[in-house]
Amino acid sequence: VQRQNSMSMILLDIDLFKAVNDTYGHNIGDDVLVKMSQILLNTLRNIDIICRWGGEEFLILLPTADLDNAKVLAEKLRVSIAESEIDVVGHISASFGVAKVLEGESMEAVVDRADKALYLAKKSGRNCVKTELDT
């Protein structure tokens, strides 16, 4: 039996993060980033790779996950984030863009597709998941 070679990427952006920094200060903003990291680590699988990507964005590589599975994981993350209570700030949300990593593709190409999906999620009202197929 051949192992599934699918891999997908999630690009997530904390919604209205600038307002958190502007309202509560950068130390509280940093606390939000730490809490976000904890939610990601507690929700994702051990084989998933998480990194901070820019100020309030996170990039997640999902080995063995096709686009459908990646979308399910992103939705699970979205709910976990929205339901979490963060000291001082309260509830936050995040928007998600999901893309499949194609064999032989450059990192820039997959990030670009995930970013387009993320932009669509933001444009669609935030706190939602969009895939490259939605763009």
Short mmCIF file of N, CA and C in Angstrom, two decimals:
data_model
loop_
_atom_site.label_atom_id
_atom_site.label_comp_id
_atom_site.label_asym_id
_atom_site.label_seq_id
_atom_site.Cartn_x
_atom_site.Cartn_y
_atom_site.Cartn_z
N VAL A 1 0.85 -1.18 0.00
CA VAL A 1 0.00 0.00 0.00
C VAL A 1 0.89 1.24 0.00
N GLN A 2 0.64 2.15 -0.94
CA GLN A 2 1.43 3.37 -1.04
C GLN A 2 0.90 4.40 -0.05
N ARG A 3 1.83 5.10 0.62
CA ARG A 3 1.42 6.15 1.54
C ARG A 3 0.86 7.33 0.78
N GLN A 4 -0.09 8.00 1.37
CA GLN A 4 -0.66 9.19 0.77
C GLN A 4 0.39 10.30 0.78
N ASN A 5 0.65 10.87 -0.39
CA ASN A 5 1.67 11.90 -0.49
C ASN A 5 1.12 13.31 -0.45
N SER A 6 -0.17 13.45 -0.19
CA SER A 6 -0.76 14.79 -0.16
C SER A 6 -0.14 15.63 0.95
N MET A 7 -0.04 16.92 0.66
CA MET A 7 0.36 17.88 1.67
C MET A 7 -0.40 19.16 1.38
N SER A 8 -0.84 19.82 2.44
CA SER A 8 -1.55 21.07 2.28
C SER A 8 -0.97 22.11 3.22
N MET A 9 -1.38 23.35 2.98
CA MET A 9 -0.91 24.48 3.77
C MET A 9 -2.10 25.31 4.22
N ILE A 10 -2.03 25.76 5.46
CA ILE A 10 -2.99 26.72 5.98
C ILE A 10 -2.24 28.00 6.30
N LEU A 11 -2.77 29.10 5.84
CA LEU A 11 -2.26 30.41 6.22
C LEU A 11 -3.38 31.07 7.04
N LEU A 12 -3.07 31.44 8.28
CA LEU A 12 -4.11 32.06 9.11
C LEU A 12 -3.64 33.41 9.60
N ASP A 13 -4.60 34.29 9.75
CA ASP A 13 -4.33 35.65 10.17
C ASP A 13 -5.29 35.99 11.31
N ILE A 14 -4.75 36.49 12.42
CA ILE A 14 -5.59 36.89 13.54
C ILE A 14 -6.37 38.13 13.11
N ASP A 15 -7.67 38.05 13.21
CA ASP A 15 -8.52 39.15 12.78
C ASP A 15 -8.35 40.37 13.69
N LEU A 16 -8.23 41.54 13.06
CA LEU A 16 -8.19 42.82 13.77
C LEU A 16 -7.11 42.87 14.85
N PHE A 17 -5.96 42.26 14.57
CA PHE A 17 -4.89 42.19 15.57
C PHE A 17 -4.31 43.57 15.87
N LYS A 18 -4.25 44.44 14.88
CA LYS A 18 -3.73 45.79 15.09
C LYS A 18 -4.54 46.50 16.18
N ALA A 19 -5.85 46.27 16.19
CA ALA A 19 -6.70 46.88 17.21
C ALA A 19 -6.35 46.36 18.61
N VAL A 20 -5.95 45.10 18.71
CA VAL A 20 -5.51 44.55 20.01
C VAL A 20 -4.28 45.30 20.49
N ASN A 21 -3.29 45.44 19.60
CA ASN A 21 -2.06 46.16 19.97
C ASN A 21 -2.36 47.62 20.30
N ASP A 22 -3.21 48.27 19.49
CA ASP A 22 -3.52 49.68 19.70
C ASP A 22 -4.31 49.90 20.99
N THR A 23 -5.20 48.98 21.32
CA THR A 23 -6.07 49.13 22.50
C THR A 23 -5.38 48.71 23.79
N TYR A 24 -4.69 47.57 23.75
CA TYR A 24 -4.15 46.98 24.99
C TYR A 24 -2.63 47.06 25.10
N GLY A 25 -1.95 47.41 24.02
CA GLY A 25 -0.49 47.48 24.03
C GLY A 25 0.15 46.22 23.48
N HIS A 26 1.43 46.34 23.15
CA HIS A 26 2.14 45.24 22.50
C HIS A 26 2.39 44.05 23.41
N ASN A 27 2.50 44.28 24.72
CA ASN A 27 2.69 43.14 25.64
C ASN A 27 1.47 42.23 25.62
N ILE A 28 0.29 42.82 25.62
CA ILE A 28 -0.94 42.01 25.55
C ILE A 28 -1.03 41.37 24.17
N GLY A 29 -0.63 42.10 23.13
CA GLY A 29 -0.59 41.53 21.78
C GLY A 29 0.31 40.30 21.74
N ASP A 30 1.45 40.38 22.42
CA ASP A 30 2.35 39.23 22.50
C ASP A 30 1.69 38.07 23.23
N ASP A 31 0.93 38.38 24.29
CA ASP A 31 0.20 37.33 25.01
C ASP A 31 -0.81 36.63 24.09
N VAL A 32 -1.45 37.40 23.22
CA VAL A 32 -2.40 36.83 22.27
C VAL A 32 -1.68 35.88 21.31
N LEU A 33 -0.49 36.27 20.85
CA LEU A 33 0.29 35.41 19.95
C LEU A 33 0.69 34.10 20.65
N VAL A 34 1.07 34.19 21.92
CA VAL A 34 1.43 32.99 22.69
C VAL A 34 0.21 32.09 22.84
N LYS A 35 -0.93 32.68 23.18
CA LYS A 35 -2.17 31.90 23.33
C LYS A 35 -2.54 31.24 21.99
N MET A 36 -2.39 31.98 20.91
CA MET A 36 -2.69 31.43 19.58
C MET A 36 -1.78 30.23 19.31
N SER A 37 -0.51 30.36 19.62
CA SER A 37 0.42 29.24 19.43
C SER A 37 0.00 28.02 20.22
N GLN A 38 -0.44 28.24 21.46
CA GLN A 38 -0.89 27.13 22.30
C GLN A 38 -2.13 26.45 21.71
N ILE A 39 -3.05 27.24 21.21
CA ILE A 39 -4.26 26.67 20.59
C ILE A 39 -3.87 25.83 19.38
N LEU A 40 -2.97 26.35 18.55
CA LEU A 40 -2.53 25.60 17.36
C LEU A 40 -1.87 24.29 17.76
N LEU A 41 -0.95 24.36 18.72
CA LEU A 41 -0.25 23.15 19.15
C LEU A 41 -1.20 22.12 19.75
N ASN A 42 -2.19 22.58 20.51
CA ASN A 42 -3.13 21.67 21.16
C ASN A 42 -4.16 21.09 20.21
N THR A 43 -4.39 21.74 19.09
CA THR A 43 -5.43 21.32 18.17
C THR A 43 -4.89 20.48 17.01
N LEU A 44 -3.69 20.79 16.57
CA LEU A 44 -3.12 20.11 15.40
C LEU A 44 -2.46 18.79 15.77
N ARG A 45 -2.07 18.06 14.74
CA ARG A 45 -1.43 16.76 14.92
C ARG A 45 0.07 16.93 15.16
N ASN A 46 0.70 15.92 15.72
CA ASN A 46 2.15 15.98 15.99
C ASN A 46 2.99 16.17 14.74
N ILE A 47 2.50 15.70 13.60
CA ILE A 47 3.30 15.79 12.37
C ILE A 47 3.16 17.14 11.67
N ASP A 48 2.21 17.95 12.09
CA ASP A 48 2.00 19.25 11.45
C ASP A 48 3.09 20.23 11.86
N ILE A 49 3.44 21.12 10.94
CA ILE A 49 4.52 22.08 11.17
C ILE A 49 3.91 23.48 11.23
N ILE A 50 4.15 24.17 12.34
CA ILE A 50 3.58 25.49 12.57
C ILE A 50 4.71 26.51 12.64
N CYS A 51 4.55 27.63 11.95
CA CYS A 51 5.50 28.73 12.13
C CYS A 51 4.78 30.06 12.04
N ARG A 52 5.34 31.03 12.71
CA ARG A 52 4.80 32.38 12.62
C ARG A 52 5.23 32.95 11.29
N TRP A 53 4.31 33.63 10.63
CA TRP A 53 4.56 34.12 9.28
C TRP A 53 4.14 35.59 9.26
N GLY A 54 5.07 36.47 9.51
CA GLY A 54 4.70 37.88 9.60
C GLY A 54 4.18 38.19 10.99
N GLY A 55 3.65 39.38 11.16
CA GLY A 55 3.23 39.86 12.47
C GLY A 55 2.21 39.01 13.17
N GLU A 56 1.05 38.83 12.55
CA GLU A 56 -0.03 38.08 13.20
C GLU A 56 -0.52 36.93 12.34
N GLU A 57 0.34 36.48 11.45
CA GLU A 57 -0.02 35.34 10.59
C GLU A 57 0.78 34.11 11.02
N PHE A 58 0.15 32.96 10.81
CA PHE A 58 0.80 31.69 11.05
C PHE A 58 0.66 30.84 9.79
N LEU A 59 1.71 30.11 9.47
CA LEU A 59 1.71 29.20 8.33
C LEU A 59 1.81 27.79 8.90
N ILE A 60 0.95 26.91 8.42
CA ILE A 60 0.92 25.53 8.92
C ILE A 60 1.02 24.59 7.74
N LEU A 61 2.01 23.71 7.77
CA LEU A 61 2.15 22.65 6.76
C LEU A 61 1.53 21.38 7.33
N LEU A 62 0.70 20.75 6.51
CA LEU A 62 -0.03 19.56 6.94
C LEU A 62 0.38 18.36 6.07
N PRO A 63 1.44 17.64 6.48
CA PRO A 63 1.82 16.44 5.73
C PRO A 63 0.67 15.42 5.78
N THR A 64 0.49 14.72 4.73
CA THR A 64 -0.53 13.65 4.56
C THR A 64 -1.96 14.17 4.51
N ALA A 65 -2.15 15.49 4.46
CA ALA A 65 -3.51 16.04 4.42
C ALA A 65 -3.83 16.58 3.02
N ASP A 66 -4.88 16.04 2.42
CA ASP A 66 -5.34 16.62 1.15
C ASP A 66 -6.12 17.89 1.45
N LEU A 67 -6.60 18.56 0.42
CA LEU A 67 -7.27 19.84 0.60
C LEU A 67 -8.52 19.72 1.48
N ASP A 68 -9.29 18.66 1.29
CA ASP A 68 -10.51 18.48 2.10
C ASP A 68 -10.18 18.31 3.58
N ASN A 69 -9.18 17.47 3.87
CA ASN A 69 -8.77 17.26 5.27
C ASN A 69 -8.19 18.54 5.87
N ALA A 70 -7.45 19.28 5.07
CA ALA A 70 -6.86 20.53 5.54
C ALA A 70 -7.96 21.54 5.86
N LYS A 71 -9.00 21.56 5.05
CA LYS A 71 -10.12 22.47 5.30
C LYS A 71 -10.82 22.10 6.62
N VAL A 72 -10.97 20.81 6.87
CA VAL A 72 -11.59 20.34 8.13
C VAL A 72 -10.72 20.77 9.32
N LEU A 73 -9.41 20.60 9.21
CA LEU A 73 -8.51 21.01 10.28
C LEU A 73 -8.56 22.52 10.50
N ALA A 74 -8.61 23.28 9.42
CA ALA A 74 -8.68 24.74 9.53
C ALA A 74 -9.98 25.15 10.23
N GLU A 75 -11.07 24.50 9.90
CA GLU A 75 -12.35 24.82 10.54
C GLU A 75 -12.32 24.47 12.03
N LYS A 76 -11.67 23.36 12.35
CA LYS A 76 -11.50 22.96 13.76
C LYS A 76 -10.69 24.03 14.51
N LEU A 77 -9.64 24.53 13.88
CA LEU A 77 -8.83 25.59 14.47
C LEU A 77 -9.66 26.87 14.64
N ARG A 78 -10.42 27.21 13.61
CA ARG A 78 -11.23 28.42 13.65
C ARG A 78 -12.17 28.41 14.86
N VAL A 79 -12.83 27.27 15.07
CA VAL A 79 -13.76 27.14 16.19
C VAL A 79 -13.00 27.20 17.52
N SER A 80 -11.88 26.50 17.62
CA SER A 80 -11.09 26.50 18.87
C SER A 80 -10.65 27.91 19.23
N ILE A 81 -10.22 28.67 18.24
CA ILE A 81 -9.77 30.05 18.49
C ILE A 81 -10.95 30.92 18.92
N ALA A 82 -12.04 30.83 18.20
CA ALA A 82 -13.22 31.67 18.49
C ALA A 82 -13.80 31.37 19.87
N GLU A 83 -13.69 30.13 20.32
CA GLU A 83 -14.25 29.74 21.62
C GLU A 83 -13.32 30.01 22.79
N SER A 84 -12.06 30.31 22.51
CA SER A 84 -11.09 30.54 23.58
C SER A 84 -11.24 31.93 24.18
N GLU A 85 -11.08 31.98 25.47
CA GLU A 85 -11.11 33.25 26.21
C GLU A 85 -9.66 33.65 26.48
N ILE A 86 -9.31 34.88 26.10
CA ILE A 86 -7.95 35.35 26.32
C ILE A 86 -7.99 36.47 27.35
N ASP A 87 -7.14 36.36 28.38
CA ASP A 87 -7.10 37.36 29.44
C ASP A 87 -7.07 38.76 28.85
N VAL A 88 -7.81 39.67 29.46
CA VAL A 88 -7.90 41.08 29.09
C VAL A 88 -8.64 41.29 27.77
N VAL A 89 -8.27 40.56 26.74
CA VAL A 89 -8.81 40.79 25.39
C VAL A 89 -10.19 40.17 25.20
N GLY A 90 -10.42 39.02 25.80
CA GLY A 90 -11.68 38.31 25.60
C GLY A 90 -11.56 37.34 24.44
N HIS A 91 -12.50 37.40 23.52
CA HIS A 91 -12.49 36.48 22.38
C HIS A 91 -11.87 37.15 21.16
N ILE A 92 -11.15 36.35 20.40
CA ILE A 92 -10.61 36.81 19.12
C ILE A 92 -11.06 35.82 18.05
N SER A 93 -10.78 36.15 16.82
CA SER A 93 -11.07 35.22 15.73
C SER A 93 -9.91 35.26 14.75
N ALA A 94 -9.94 34.34 13.81
CA ALA A 94 -8.91 34.29 12.78
C ALA A 94 -9.55 33.90 11.45
N SER A 95 -8.89 34.32 10.39
CA SER A 95 -9.31 33.97 9.03
C SER A 95 -8.28 33.02 8.45
N PHE A 96 -8.75 32.12 7.57
CA PHE A 96 -7.91 31.03 7.08
C PHE A 96 -7.94 30.91 5.57
N GLY A 97 -6.76 30.70 4.99
CA GLY A 97 -6.65 30.36 3.58
C GLY A 97 -5.96 29.01 3.47
N VAL A 98 -6.52 28.11 2.66
CA VAL A 98 -6.00 26.74 2.56
C VAL A 98 -5.67 26.42 1.11
N ALA A 99 -4.50 25.80 0.90
CA ALA A 99 -4.09 25.40 -0.44
C ALA A 99 -3.39 24.06 -0.38
N LYS A 100 -3.48 23.31 -1.47
CA LYS A 100 -2.78 22.03 -1.58
C LYS A 100 -1.38 22.30 -2.12
N VAL A 101 -0.40 21.60 -1.55
CA VAL A 101 0.97 21.69 -2.04
C VAL A 101 1.10 20.72 -3.21
N LEU A 102 1.44 21.23 -4.38
CA LEU A 102 1.58 20.39 -5.56
C LEU A 102 3.01 19.89 -5.67
N GLU A 103 3.17 18.69 -6.19
CA GLU A 103 4.49 18.08 -6.31
C GLU A 103 5.39 18.95 -7.18
N GLY A 104 6.59 19.24 -6.69
CA GLY A 104 7.56 20.02 -7.44
C GLY A 104 7.33 21.52 -7.43
N GLU A 105 6.33 21.95 -6.71
CA GLU A 105 5.95 23.36 -6.69
C GLU A 105 6.85 24.16 -5.74
N SER A 106 7.09 25.41 -6.07
CA SER A 106 7.87 26.27 -5.18
C SER A 106 7.02 26.67 -3.97
N MET A 107 7.69 26.96 -2.89
CA MET A 107 7.01 27.42 -1.68
C MET A 107 6.24 28.71 -1.97
N GLU A 108 6.83 29.59 -2.77
CA GLU A 108 6.19 30.86 -3.09
C GLU A 108 4.84 30.65 -3.77
N ALA A 109 4.75 29.65 -4.65
CA ALA A 109 3.52 29.41 -5.40
C ALA A 109 2.39 28.95 -4.48
N VAL A 110 2.69 28.03 -3.56
CA VAL A 110 1.63 27.55 -2.66
C VAL A 110 1.25 28.64 -1.66
N VAL A 111 2.23 29.40 -1.17
CA VAL A 111 1.92 30.50 -0.25
C VAL A 111 1.03 31.52 -0.96
N ASP A 112 1.31 31.79 -2.22
CA ASP A 112 0.51 32.74 -2.99
C ASP A 112 -0.95 32.30 -3.09
N ARG A 113 -1.17 31.00 -3.36
CA ARG A 113 -2.55 30.49 -3.44
C ARG A 113 -3.25 30.52 -2.08
N ALA A 114 -2.53 30.14 -1.04
CA ALA A 114 -3.11 30.19 0.31
C ALA A 114 -3.41 31.64 0.70
N ASP A 115 -2.55 32.55 0.31
CA ASP A 115 -2.74 33.96 0.63
C ASP A 115 -3.95 34.54 -0.10
N LYS A 116 -4.16 34.13 -1.34
CA LYS A 116 -5.36 34.57 -2.08
C LYS A 116 -6.63 34.07 -1.39
N ALA A 117 -6.60 32.83 -0.92
CA ALA A 117 -7.75 32.27 -0.20
C ALA A 117 -7.95 33.02 1.13
N LEU A 118 -6.85 33.34 1.82
CA LEU A 118 -6.93 34.10 3.07
C LEU A 118 -7.53 35.48 2.81
N TYR A 119 -7.10 36.12 1.75
CA TYR A 119 -7.65 37.44 1.40
C TYR A 119 -9.16 37.34 1.18
N LEU A 120 -9.59 36.28 0.52
CA LEU A 120 -11.02 36.08 0.28
C LEU A 120 -11.76 35.88 1.62
N ALA A 121 -11.15 35.14 2.55
CA ALA A 121 -11.76 34.94 3.86
C ALA A 121 -11.92 36.28 4.58
N LYS A 122 -10.91 37.13 4.51
CA LYS A 122 -10.98 38.46 5.12
C LYS A 122 -12.08 39.28 4.47
N LYS A 123 -12.11 39.24 3.15
CA LYS A 123 -13.09 40.01 2.37
C LYS A 123 -14.52 39.49 2.60
N SER A 124 -14.64 38.23 2.99
CA SER A 124 -15.95 37.59 3.22
C SER A 124 -16.48 37.82 4.63
N GLY A 125 -15.81 38.67 5.39
CA GLY A 125 -16.31 39.00 6.72
C GLY A 125 -15.46 38.49 7.87
N ARG A 126 -14.33 37.86 7.58
CA ARG A 126 -13.42 37.32 8.61
C ARG A 126 -14.02 36.13 9.35
N ASN A 127 -13.19 35.52 10.20
CA ASN A 127 -13.60 34.37 11.03
C ASN A 127 -14.21 33.26 10.16
N CYS A 128 -13.53 32.95 9.05
CA CYS A 128 -14.00 31.87 8.18
C CYS A 128 -12.82 31.21 7.48
N VAL A 129 -13.11 30.09 6.83
CA VAL A 129 -12.11 29.31 6.11
C VAL A 129 -12.44 29.34 4.63
N LYS A 130 -11.45 29.68 3.81
CA LYS A 130 -11.59 29.61 2.35
C LYS A 130 -10.43 28.81 1.80
N THR A 131 -10.69 28.08 0.70
CA THR A 131 -9.62 27.32 0.05
C THR A 131 -9.32 27.94 -1.30
N GLU A 132 -8.24 27.46 -1.89
CA GLU A 132 -7.87 27.94 -3.22
C GLU A 132 -8.98 27.69 -4.25
N LEU A 133 -9.85 26.71 -4.00
CA LEU A 133 -10.93 26.42 -4.92
C LEU A 133 -12.03 27.48 -4.86
N ASP A 134 -12.04 28.28 -3.78
CA ASP A 134 -13.04 29.34 -3.63
C ASP A 134 -12.64 30.62 -4.36
N THR A 135 -11.37 30.73 -4.72
CA THR A 135 -10.89 31.99 -5.30
C THR A 135 -11.19 32.08 -6.79
#
